[in-house]
XYZ file of N, CA, C and O in Angstrom:
372
model
N 7.174 20.442 47.591
C 6.338 19.176 47.121
C 5.690 19.634 45.568
O 5.164 20.782 45.359
N 5.697 18.597 44.918
C 5.334 18.860 43.557
C 3.634 18.726 43.495
O 3.065 17.853 44.018
N 3.222 19.439 42.756
C 1.747 19.361 42.485
C 1.325 18.327 41.540
O 2.122 18.531 40.350
N 0.613 17.370 41.721
C -0.022 16.596 40.893
C -1.138 16.980 40.025
O -2.135 17.712 40.519
N -1.342 16.871 38.734
C -2.462 17.608 37.894
C -3.452 16.511 38.539
O -3.528 15.596 38.600
N -4.705 17.446 38.537
C -5.663 17.069 39.297
C -6.840 16.939 37.873
O -7.104 17.844 37.061
N -7.589 15.707 37.737
C -8.674 15.691 36.960
C -9.615 16.139 37.596
O -10.215 15.776 38.671
N -10.711 17.153 36.799
C -11.746 17.625 37.323
C -12.705 16.332 37.759
O -12.817 15.377 36.875
N -13.719 16.309 38.745
C -14.408 15.531 39.255
C -15.766 15.440 38.366
O -16.207 16.609 37.923
N -16.076 14.301 37.893
C -17.572 14.365 37.154
C -18.664 15.117 37.838
O -18.622 14.911 39.057
N -19.491 15.605 37.337
C -20.797 16.071 37.803
C -21.483 15.205 38.738
O -22.148 15.532 39.949
N -21.345 13.987 38.212
C -22.210 12.779 39.359
C -21.208 12.041 40.061
O -21.385 11.078 40.518
N -20.082 12.780 40.592
C -19.026 12.251 41.416
C -19.688 11.819 42.708
O -19.524 10.561 43.442
N -20.657 12.653 43.397
C -21.423 12.162 44.496
C -22.307 10.919 44.364
O -22.072 10.155 45.241
N -23.074 11.096 43.406
C -23.766 9.889 43.065
C -22.945 8.429 43.009
O -23.217 7.460 43.496
N -21.852 8.588 42.160
C -21.025 7.357 42.008
C -20.357 7.128 43.343
O -20.233 5.940 43.437
N -19.982 7.966 44.064
C -19.482 7.553 45.469
C -20.537 6.963 46.537
O -20.255 6.054 46.918
N -21.843 7.616 46.464
C -22.652 6.813 47.240
C -23.307 5.801 46.677
O -23.419 4.828 47.653
N -23.149 5.371 45.545
C -23.672 3.879 45.052
C -22.630 3.040 45.435
O -22.779 1.964 45.972
N -21.235 3.432 45.288
C -20.092 2.508 45.986
C -20.093 2.309 47.420
O -20.129 1.211 47.562
N -20.389 3.316 48.010
C -20.533 3.081 49.341
C -21.708 2.181 49.705
O -21.814 1.395 50.650
N -22.735 2.498 49.174
C -23.895 1.745 49.629
C -23.640 0.168 49.098
O -24.284 -0.762 49.895
N -23.068 0.070 48.263
C -22.596 -1.345 47.681
C -21.936 -1.883 48.687
O -22.150 -3.225 48.956
N -20.942 -1.616 49.322
C -20.035 -1.760 50.455
C -20.964 -2.094 51.605
O -20.969 -2.977 52.376
N -21.847 -1.081 51.941
C -22.714 -1.448 53.203
C -23.615 -2.628 52.947
O -23.807 -3.333 53.907
N -24.200 -2.537 51.926
C -25.156 -3.611 51.629
C -24.723 -4.971 51.369
O -24.946 -6.069 52.236
N -23.237 -5.014 50.900
C -22.449 -6.119 51.078
C -22.194 -6.543 52.621
O -22.343 -7.956 52.883
N -21.993 -5.728 53.376
C -21.490 -6.174 54.702
C -22.878 -6.479 55.345
O -22.782 -7.681 56.225
N -23.996 -5.845 55.252
C -25.035 -6.349 55.946
C -25.415 -7.761 55.659
O -25.690 -8.575 56.342
N -25.562 -8.211 54.366
C -26.012 -9.339 53.477
C -24.776 -10.323 53.982
O -25.183 -11.589 54.702
N -23.453 -9.780 54.300
C -22.555 -11.033 54.743
C -22.998 -11.330 56.464
O -22.589 -12.331 56.538
N -22.695 -10.155 57.048
C -22.901 -10.311 58.116
C -24.179 -10.701 59.126
O -24.213 -11.114 60.325
N -25.193 -9.971 58.535
C -26.576 -10.367 59.020
C -27.489 -10.706 58.194
O -28.564 -10.157 57.519
N -27.178 -11.902 57.520
C -27.900 -12.654 56.366
C -29.663 -12.392 56.718
O -30.432 -12.264 55.831
N -29.881 -12.831 57.960
C -31.131 -12.626 58.320
C -31.819 -11.419 58.053
O -33.233 -11.388 57.642
N -31.177 -10.636 58.224
C -31.706 -8.968 58.023
C -32.003 -8.918 56.675
O -33.173 -8.495 56.530
N -31.195 -9.386 55.793
C -31.094 -8.863 54.297
C -32.603 -10.049 53.778
O -33.186 -9.708 52.750
N -32.708 -11.278 54.367
C -33.710 -11.943 54.005
C -35.057 -11.419 54.378
O -36.045 -11.866 53.955
N -35.093 -10.730 55.555
C -36.119 -10.245 56.020
C -37.092 -9.087 55.477
O -37.883 -8.569 55.727
N -36.211 -8.478 54.491
C -36.777 -7.523 53.479
C -36.495 -7.510 52.275
O -36.059 -8.504 51.752
N -37.558 -6.558 51.250
C -37.270 -6.756 50.030
C -36.090 -6.109 49.633
O -35.589 -4.989 49.839
N -34.919 -7.077 49.649
C -33.533 -6.731 49.473
C -33.087 -5.838 48.449
O -32.297 -4.660 48.813
N -33.616 -5.787 47.104
C -33.472 -4.604 46.256
C -33.827 -3.517 46.413
O -33.281 -2.487 46.179
N -35.085 -3.249 47.037
C -35.381 -2.011 47.579
C -34.612 -1.481 48.797
O -34.487 -0.327 48.820
N -34.188 -2.247 49.612
C -33.313 -1.918 50.683
C -32.268 -1.429 50.127
O -31.807 -0.001 50.820
N -31.588 -1.906 49.190
C -30.345 -1.524 48.451
C -30.443 -0.394 47.959
O -29.568 0.899 48.019
N -31.458 0.216 47.413
C -31.642 1.275 46.378
C -31.979 2.357 47.598
O -31.420 3.606 47.661
N -32.604 2.166 48.774
C -32.793 2.932 49.776
C -31.569 3.366 50.528
O -31.431 4.642 50.850
N -30.868 2.569 50.905
C -29.328 2.828 51.360
C -28.910 3.654 50.622
O -28.187 4.842 51.073
N -28.477 3.306 49.142
C -27.869 4.500 48.172
C -28.445 5.802 48.425
O -27.998 6.892 48.444
N -29.897 6.097 48.640
C -30.381 7.130 48.484
C -30.230 8.043 49.739
O -29.742 9.143 49.834
N -30.362 7.266 51.050
C -29.951 8.078 52.257
C -28.311 8.186 52.234
O -28.072 9.339 52.849
N -27.572 7.468 51.422
C -26.060 7.780 51.900
C -25.731 8.910 50.898
O -25.170 9.945 51.218
N -26.462 9.104 49.577
C -26.427 9.971 48.550
C -26.613 11.385 49.336
O -26.100 12.283 49.423
N -28.017 11.449 49.997
C -28.728 12.634 50.302
C -27.848 12.775 51.628
O -27.492 14.178 51.780
N -27.171 12.237 52.544
C -26.268 12.400 53.505
C -25.040 13.202 52.898
O -24.549 14.032 53.454
N -24.441 12.356 51.846
C -23.265 13.163 51.243
C -23.555 14.378 50.775
O -22.811 15.416 50.770
N -24.750 14.762 50.457
C -25.027 16.030 49.550
C -25.054 16.825 50.728
O -24.603 18.296 50.641
N -25.647 16.710 51.823
C -26.268 17.353 52.896
C -24.986 17.950 53.474
O -24.899 19.125 53.959
N -24.015 16.986 53.706
C -22.604 17.292 54.562
C -21.908 18.257 53.689
O -20.932 18.999 54.166
N -21.791 17.809 52.272
C -21.104 18.650 51.293
C -21.520 19.755 51.041
O -20.678 21.070 51.261
N -22.946 20.230 51.172
C -23.095 21.591 50.922
C -23.037 22.317 52.411
O -22.453 23.696 52.194
N -23.144 21.587 53.531
C -22.753 22.423 54.740
C -21.195 22.627 54.894
O -20.809 23.585 55.301
N -20.312 21.592 54.326
C -18.948 21.873 54.514
C -18.691 23.271 53.525
O -17.851 24.016 53.890
N -19.227 23.476 52.571
C -18.968 24.479 51.699
C -19.446 25.811 52.393
O -18.959 26.982 52.037
N -20.651 25.847 53.220
C -20.871 26.623 54.242
C -19.987 26.992 55.373
O -20.193 28.025 56.102
N -19.077 26.065 55.724
C -18.105 25.981 56.778
C -19.186 25.618 58.163
O -18.573 26.000 59.156
N -20.075 24.844 57.654
C -20.986 24.546 58.863
C -21.234 22.855 58.782
O -22.010 22.596 59.271
N -20.228 22.118 58.646
C -20.300 20.778 58.579
C -20.391 20.067 59.935
O -21.138 19.400 60.143
N -19.692 20.542 60.966
C -19.768 20.088 62.316
C -21.184 20.312 62.991
O -21.706 19.417 63.333
N -21.585 21.482 62.704
C -23.339 21.995 63.107
C -23.850 20.875 62.489
O -25.215 20.322 63.171
N -23.993 20.687 61.088
C -24.939 19.700 60.309
C -24.819 18.405 60.951
O -25.663 17.416 60.787
N -23.655 17.878 61.166
C -23.478 16.252 61.805
C -24.200 16.573 63.049
O -25.003 15.371 63.335
N -24.074 17.519 63.835
C -24.934 17.401 65.300
C -26.246 17.550 64.857
O -26.797 16.759 65.595
N -26.666 18.104 64.065
C -28.133 18.343 63.693
C -28.576 16.921 63.161
O -29.491 16.561 63.699
N -27.800 16.064 62.272
C -28.107 14.853 61.904
C -28.358 14.025 62.947
O -29.226 13.163 63.159
N -27.383 13.987 64.002
C -27.408 13.079 65.117
C -28.425 13.203 66.062
O -29.231 12.445 66.353
N -29.000 14.551 66.147
C -30.044 14.951 66.866
C -31.478 14.341 66.262
O -32.345 13.809 67.012
N -31.249 14.660 65.054
C -32.518 14.102 64.044
C -32.892 12.434 64.627
O -33.705 11.882 64.816
N -31.627 11.887 64.249
C -31.816 10.246 64.387
C -32.165 10.062 65.941
O -33.025 9.017 66.117
N -31.844 10.870 66.750
C -32.218 10.418 68.394
C -33.567 10.565 68.487
O -34.131 9.994 69.075
N -34.278 11.927 67.880
C -35.617 12.017 68.068
C -36.194 10.953 67.562
O -37.400 10.521 67.641
N -35.875 10.530 66.312
C -36.349 9.527 65.366
C -36.540 8.181 66.392
O -37.324 7.409 66.382
N -35.434 7.834 66.698
C -35.185 6.678 67.579
C -36.249 6.402 69.119
O -36.351 5.597 69.020
N -36.678 7.672 69.338
C -37.155 7.851 70.703
C -38.904 7.498 70.199
O -39.645 7.405 71.113
N -39.339 8.058 69.156
C -40.558 7.995 68.666
C -41.154 6.701 68.557
O -40.388 5.915 67.775
N -42.543 6.350 68.575
C -42.861 4.956 68.379
C -42.700 4.628 66.834
O -42.640 5.411 66.110
N -42.528 3.299 67.004
C -42.702 2.804 65.203
C -43.885 2.908 64.648
O -44.973 2.793 65.608
N -43.629 3.093 63.256
C -44.898 3.182 62.875
C -45.879 1.927 62.496
O -45.177 0.989 62.607
N -46.950 2.090 62.336
C -47.848 0.659 62.416
C -47.675 0.413 61.036
O -48.394 1.029 60.131
N -47.257 -0.501 60.719
C -47.141 -1.435 59.413
C -48.112 -2.246 59.227
O -48.711 -2.993 60.037
N -48.688 -2.415 58.015
C -49.895 -3.532 57.424
C -49.481 -4.771 57.714
O -48.177 -4.944 57.477
N -50.156 -5.717 58.062
C -49.674 -7.001 58.276
C -49.815 -7.962 56.933
O -50.656 -7.856 55.990
């Protein structure tokens, strides 16, 4: 099997990938659940999605480098479950 020359990844590769994935997720939400997109400050929501995706990618990438990605995925799942069980914050009206 021939080796293909690889171009080095840019330093901001995770950021670029996270923004691309966030754009896909935002598009899906706006297309499939338009009422949800209208119910929030959409620009802020899209930036928040990009941040959450970027942080998750970094977290899992760092864990993968340590050989601990599966454990990190389990920890993330457990954290989401705990947050889902806690009462919703009181938001101002």
